[in-house]
Short mmCIF file of C-alpha atoms in Angstrom, two decimals:
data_model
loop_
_atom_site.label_atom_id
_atom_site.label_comp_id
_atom_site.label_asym_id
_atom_site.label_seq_id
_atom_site.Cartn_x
_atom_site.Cartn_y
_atom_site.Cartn_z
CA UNK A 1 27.84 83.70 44.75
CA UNK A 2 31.35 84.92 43.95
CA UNK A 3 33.63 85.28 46.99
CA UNK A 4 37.08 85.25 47.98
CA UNK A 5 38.51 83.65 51.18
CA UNK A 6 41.47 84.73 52.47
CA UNK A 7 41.62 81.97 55.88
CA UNK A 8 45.24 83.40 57.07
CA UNK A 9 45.07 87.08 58.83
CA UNK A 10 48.69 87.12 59.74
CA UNK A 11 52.02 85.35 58.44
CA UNK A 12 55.36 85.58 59.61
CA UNK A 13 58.87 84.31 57.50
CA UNK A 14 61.96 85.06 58.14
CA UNK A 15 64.23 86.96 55.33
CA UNK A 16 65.00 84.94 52.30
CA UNK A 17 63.03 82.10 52.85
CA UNK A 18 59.92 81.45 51.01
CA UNK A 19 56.16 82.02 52.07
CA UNK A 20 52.64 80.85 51.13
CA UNK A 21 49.81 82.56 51.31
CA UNK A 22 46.10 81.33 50.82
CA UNK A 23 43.40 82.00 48.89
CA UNK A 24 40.21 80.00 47.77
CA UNK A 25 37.47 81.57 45.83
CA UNK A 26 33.69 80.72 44.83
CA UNK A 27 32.32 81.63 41.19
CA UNK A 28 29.75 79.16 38.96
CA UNK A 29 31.33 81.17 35.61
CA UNK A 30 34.01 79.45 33.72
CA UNK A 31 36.02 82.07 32.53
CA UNK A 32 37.26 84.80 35.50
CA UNK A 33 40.78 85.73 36.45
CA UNK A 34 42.13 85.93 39.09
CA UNK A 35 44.62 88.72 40.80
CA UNK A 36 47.00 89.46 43.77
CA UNK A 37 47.54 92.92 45.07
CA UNK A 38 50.40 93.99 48.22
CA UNK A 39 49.33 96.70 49.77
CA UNK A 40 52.22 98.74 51.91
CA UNK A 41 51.29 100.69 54.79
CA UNK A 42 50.86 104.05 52.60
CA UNK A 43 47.31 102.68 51.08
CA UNK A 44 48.41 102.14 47.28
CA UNK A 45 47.22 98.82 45.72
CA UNK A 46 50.06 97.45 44.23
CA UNK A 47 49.21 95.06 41.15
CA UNK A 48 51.51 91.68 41.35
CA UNK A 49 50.14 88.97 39.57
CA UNK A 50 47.47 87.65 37.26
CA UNK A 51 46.08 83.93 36.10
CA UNK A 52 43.26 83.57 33.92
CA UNK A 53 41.11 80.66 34.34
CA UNK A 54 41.98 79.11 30.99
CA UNK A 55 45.58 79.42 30.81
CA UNK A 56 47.33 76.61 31.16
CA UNK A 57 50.48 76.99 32.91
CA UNK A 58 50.84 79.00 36.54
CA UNK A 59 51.79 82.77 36.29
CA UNK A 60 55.47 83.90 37.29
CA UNK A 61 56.45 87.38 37.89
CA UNK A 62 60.16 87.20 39.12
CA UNK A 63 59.78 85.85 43.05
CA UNK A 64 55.78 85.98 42.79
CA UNK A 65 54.43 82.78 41.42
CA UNK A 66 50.75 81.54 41.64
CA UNK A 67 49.57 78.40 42.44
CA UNK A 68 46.56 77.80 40.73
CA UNK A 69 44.49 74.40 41.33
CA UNK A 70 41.60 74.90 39.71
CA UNK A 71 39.64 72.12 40.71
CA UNK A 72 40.36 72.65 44.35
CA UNK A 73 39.44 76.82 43.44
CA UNK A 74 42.60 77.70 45.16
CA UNK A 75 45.07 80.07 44.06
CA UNK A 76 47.83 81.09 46.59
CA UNK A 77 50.80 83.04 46.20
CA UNK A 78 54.19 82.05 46.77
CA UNK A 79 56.61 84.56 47.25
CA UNK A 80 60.15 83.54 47.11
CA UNK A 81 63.26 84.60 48.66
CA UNK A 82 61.21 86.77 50.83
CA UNK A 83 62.56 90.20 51.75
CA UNK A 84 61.96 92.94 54.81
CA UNK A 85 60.14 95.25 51.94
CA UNK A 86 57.62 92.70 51.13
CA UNK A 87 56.36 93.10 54.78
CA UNK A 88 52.71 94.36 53.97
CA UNK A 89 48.84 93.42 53.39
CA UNK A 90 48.26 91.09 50.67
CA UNK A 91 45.24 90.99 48.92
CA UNK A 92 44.19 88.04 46.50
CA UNK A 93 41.12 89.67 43.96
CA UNK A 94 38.69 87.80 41.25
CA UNK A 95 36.95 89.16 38.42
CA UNK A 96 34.48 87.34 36.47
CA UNK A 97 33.94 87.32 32.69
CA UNK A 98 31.74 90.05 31.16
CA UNK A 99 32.16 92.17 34.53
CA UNK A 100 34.58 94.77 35.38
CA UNK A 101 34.19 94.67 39.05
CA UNK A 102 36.94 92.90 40.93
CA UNK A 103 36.21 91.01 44.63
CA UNK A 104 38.26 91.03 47.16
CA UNK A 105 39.43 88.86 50.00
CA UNK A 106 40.18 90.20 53.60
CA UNK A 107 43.57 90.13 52.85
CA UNK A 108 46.50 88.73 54.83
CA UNK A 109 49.06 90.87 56.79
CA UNK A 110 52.85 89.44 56.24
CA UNK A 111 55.77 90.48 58.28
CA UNK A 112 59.46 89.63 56.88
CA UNK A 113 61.53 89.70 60.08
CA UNK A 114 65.36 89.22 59.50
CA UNK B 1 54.12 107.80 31.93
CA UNK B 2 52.27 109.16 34.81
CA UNK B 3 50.38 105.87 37.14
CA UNK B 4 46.72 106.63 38.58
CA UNK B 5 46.63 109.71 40.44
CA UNK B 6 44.38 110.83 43.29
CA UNK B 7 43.83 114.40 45.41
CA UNK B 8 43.38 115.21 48.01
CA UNK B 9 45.43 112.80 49.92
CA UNK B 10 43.27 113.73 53.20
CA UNK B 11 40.45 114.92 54.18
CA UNK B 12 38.59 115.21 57.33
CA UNK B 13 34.28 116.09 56.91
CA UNK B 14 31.46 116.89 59.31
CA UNK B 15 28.62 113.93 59.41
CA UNK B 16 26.19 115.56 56.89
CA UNK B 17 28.38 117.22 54.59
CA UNK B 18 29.44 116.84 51.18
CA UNK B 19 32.56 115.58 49.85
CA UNK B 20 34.33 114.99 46.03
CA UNK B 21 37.50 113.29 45.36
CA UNK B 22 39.01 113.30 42.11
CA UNK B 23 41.28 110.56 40.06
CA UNK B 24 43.35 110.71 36.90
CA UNK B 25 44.04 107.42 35.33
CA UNK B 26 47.14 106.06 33.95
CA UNK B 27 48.09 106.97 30.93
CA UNK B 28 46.37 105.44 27.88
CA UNK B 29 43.73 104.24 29.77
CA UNK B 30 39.87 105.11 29.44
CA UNK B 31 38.28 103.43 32.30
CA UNK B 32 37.79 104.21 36.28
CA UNK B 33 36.45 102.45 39.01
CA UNK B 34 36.19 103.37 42.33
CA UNK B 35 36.45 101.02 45.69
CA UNK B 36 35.85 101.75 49.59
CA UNK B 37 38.31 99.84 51.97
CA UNK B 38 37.19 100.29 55.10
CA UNK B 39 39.69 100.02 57.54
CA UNK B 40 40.90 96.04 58.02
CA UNK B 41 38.67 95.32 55.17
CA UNK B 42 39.05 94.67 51.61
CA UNK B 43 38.12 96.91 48.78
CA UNK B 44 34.34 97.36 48.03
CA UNK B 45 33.72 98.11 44.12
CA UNK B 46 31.22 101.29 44.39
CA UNK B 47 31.06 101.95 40.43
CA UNK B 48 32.95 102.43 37.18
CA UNK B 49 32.67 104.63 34.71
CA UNK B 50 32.97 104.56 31.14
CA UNK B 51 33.19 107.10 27.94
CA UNK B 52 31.48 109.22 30.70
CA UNK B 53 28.97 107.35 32.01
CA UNK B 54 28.28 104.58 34.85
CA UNK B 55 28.78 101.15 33.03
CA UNK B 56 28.42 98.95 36.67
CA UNK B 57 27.72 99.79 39.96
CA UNK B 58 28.25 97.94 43.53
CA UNK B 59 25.92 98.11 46.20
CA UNK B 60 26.41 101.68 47.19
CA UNK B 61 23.16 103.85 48.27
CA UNK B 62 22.72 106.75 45.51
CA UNK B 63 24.58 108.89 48.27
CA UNK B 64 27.90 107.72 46.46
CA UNK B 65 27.46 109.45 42.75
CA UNK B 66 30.31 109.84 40.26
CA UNK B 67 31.42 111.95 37.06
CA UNK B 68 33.79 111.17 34.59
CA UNK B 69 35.12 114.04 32.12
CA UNK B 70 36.11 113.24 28.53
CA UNK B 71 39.84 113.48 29.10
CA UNK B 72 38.97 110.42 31.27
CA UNK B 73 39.52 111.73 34.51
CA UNK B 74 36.66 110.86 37.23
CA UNK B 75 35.02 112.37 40.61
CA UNK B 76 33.52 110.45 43.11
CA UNK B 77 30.63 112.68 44.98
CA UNK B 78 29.45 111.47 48.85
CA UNK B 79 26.34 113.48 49.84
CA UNK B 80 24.90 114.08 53.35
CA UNK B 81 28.07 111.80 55.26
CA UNK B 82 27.86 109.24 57.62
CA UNK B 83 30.64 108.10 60.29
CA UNK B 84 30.32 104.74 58.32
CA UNK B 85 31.78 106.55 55.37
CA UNK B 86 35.41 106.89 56.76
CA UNK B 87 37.32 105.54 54.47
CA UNK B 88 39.95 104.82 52.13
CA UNK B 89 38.70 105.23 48.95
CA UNK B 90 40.79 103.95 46.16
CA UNK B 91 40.59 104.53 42.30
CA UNK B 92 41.46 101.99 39.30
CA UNK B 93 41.90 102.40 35.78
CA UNK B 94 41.65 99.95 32.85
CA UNK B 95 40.86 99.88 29.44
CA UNK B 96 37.57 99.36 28.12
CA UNK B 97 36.94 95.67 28.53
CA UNK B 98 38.53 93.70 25.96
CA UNK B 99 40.79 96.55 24.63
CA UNK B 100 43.44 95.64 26.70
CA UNK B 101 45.31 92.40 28.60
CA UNK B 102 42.78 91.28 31.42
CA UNK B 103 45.23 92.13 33.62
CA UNK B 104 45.40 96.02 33.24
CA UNK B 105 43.83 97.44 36.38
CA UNK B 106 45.77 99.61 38.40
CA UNK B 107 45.13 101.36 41.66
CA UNK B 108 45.88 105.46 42.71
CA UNK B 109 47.35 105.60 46.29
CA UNK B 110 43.97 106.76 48.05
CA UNK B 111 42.40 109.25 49.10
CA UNK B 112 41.51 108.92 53.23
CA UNK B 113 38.32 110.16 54.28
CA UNK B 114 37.82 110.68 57.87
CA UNK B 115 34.24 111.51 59.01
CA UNK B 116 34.01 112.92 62.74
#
């Protein structure tokens, strides 16, 4: 069954250091990709990075970077250099070939603190 | 170029009413979904629509029905309300599968439903 775990409800990291934050997911179809929305306090799902199951390096979008360990079916986000605006909910997302559906995690709620 | 767009922003219904929220996708794209998020939760996928009609739906009761209109723009219909159905309810648009990088699906800022 496909399913996204998000194991951390709450982080904490001080300003401009860096931050992890977890996901693992469950799918028997080879080709899926996989996404990471933030999520600010006003409701709008923000779009921040993608990896699809066959590419071959991990995605970078400027301080956002992926981890993807696809054996393991992990695929956390590392957010660099972190900053008081990226204090928000972060949700990690799959969606499997052939669908157009995307699952979601439970999200994670990070708080930058200076 | 205009992002996803969603009215009303609010909206506060009686258990056994009826209520219709509306989305405009981004620009250039053809494709709307709609999710629930209920409140600490993630987003539920209720349905998406397609050149105007429902190409995949979630496990929503036939309560939640939908419309979309052929400049792309959807509706999402709730009949007869429940307190379960408060909300946030959140609209995506894409391009048609494999029209467009696998990566294209962004979110409107919500409409929240309240149901007293």
């Amino acid at each position: 069954a496909q399913k996204i775990t998000q194991t951390q409800p709450g982080m904490f990291v001080q300003e401009k250091e860096a931050v992890t934050l977890d996901c693992t997911y469950d799918t028997s179809d080879p080709s899926y990709g996989l996404f990471w929305y933030k999520q600010p306090s006003s409701g709008e799902m923000i779009f921040l990075i993608y990896q699809g199951s066959y590419d071959q390096q991990n995605a970078t979008e400027g301080r956002y970077s992926l981890n993807f360990q696809k054996a393991r079916k992990s695929a956390n986000l590392v957010i660099s250099a972190s900053q008081l605006g990226d204090s928000a909910m972060y949700f990690c997302a799959m969606r499997e070939r052939n669908t157009d559906k995307l699952i979601f995690g439970t999200g994670t709620r990070l708080q930058v603190f200076p | 170029d205009a992002g996803v767009t969603q009215s009303p922003t609010h909206l506060i219904k009686t258990r056994g009413q009826q209520v219709t929220l509306r989305c405009s996708p981004k620009s250039g794209h053809d494709t709307v979904s709609w999710y629930q998020q209920a409140l600490g939760q993630g987003p539920q996928f209720i349905f998406q629509y397609y050149e105007e009609e429902e190409r995949q739906r979630g496990n929503f009761p036939d309560r939640f029905s939908g419309h979309q209109f052929p400049n792309y723009s959807s509706e999402l219909n709730v009949n007869a309300l429940l307190l379960g159905d408060s909300a946030l309810y959140l609209c995506a648009s894409s391009l048609a599968r494999g029209q467009g990088a696998d990566y294209e699906q962004y979110f409107g800022p919500g409409t929240r439903l309240t149901v007293t």
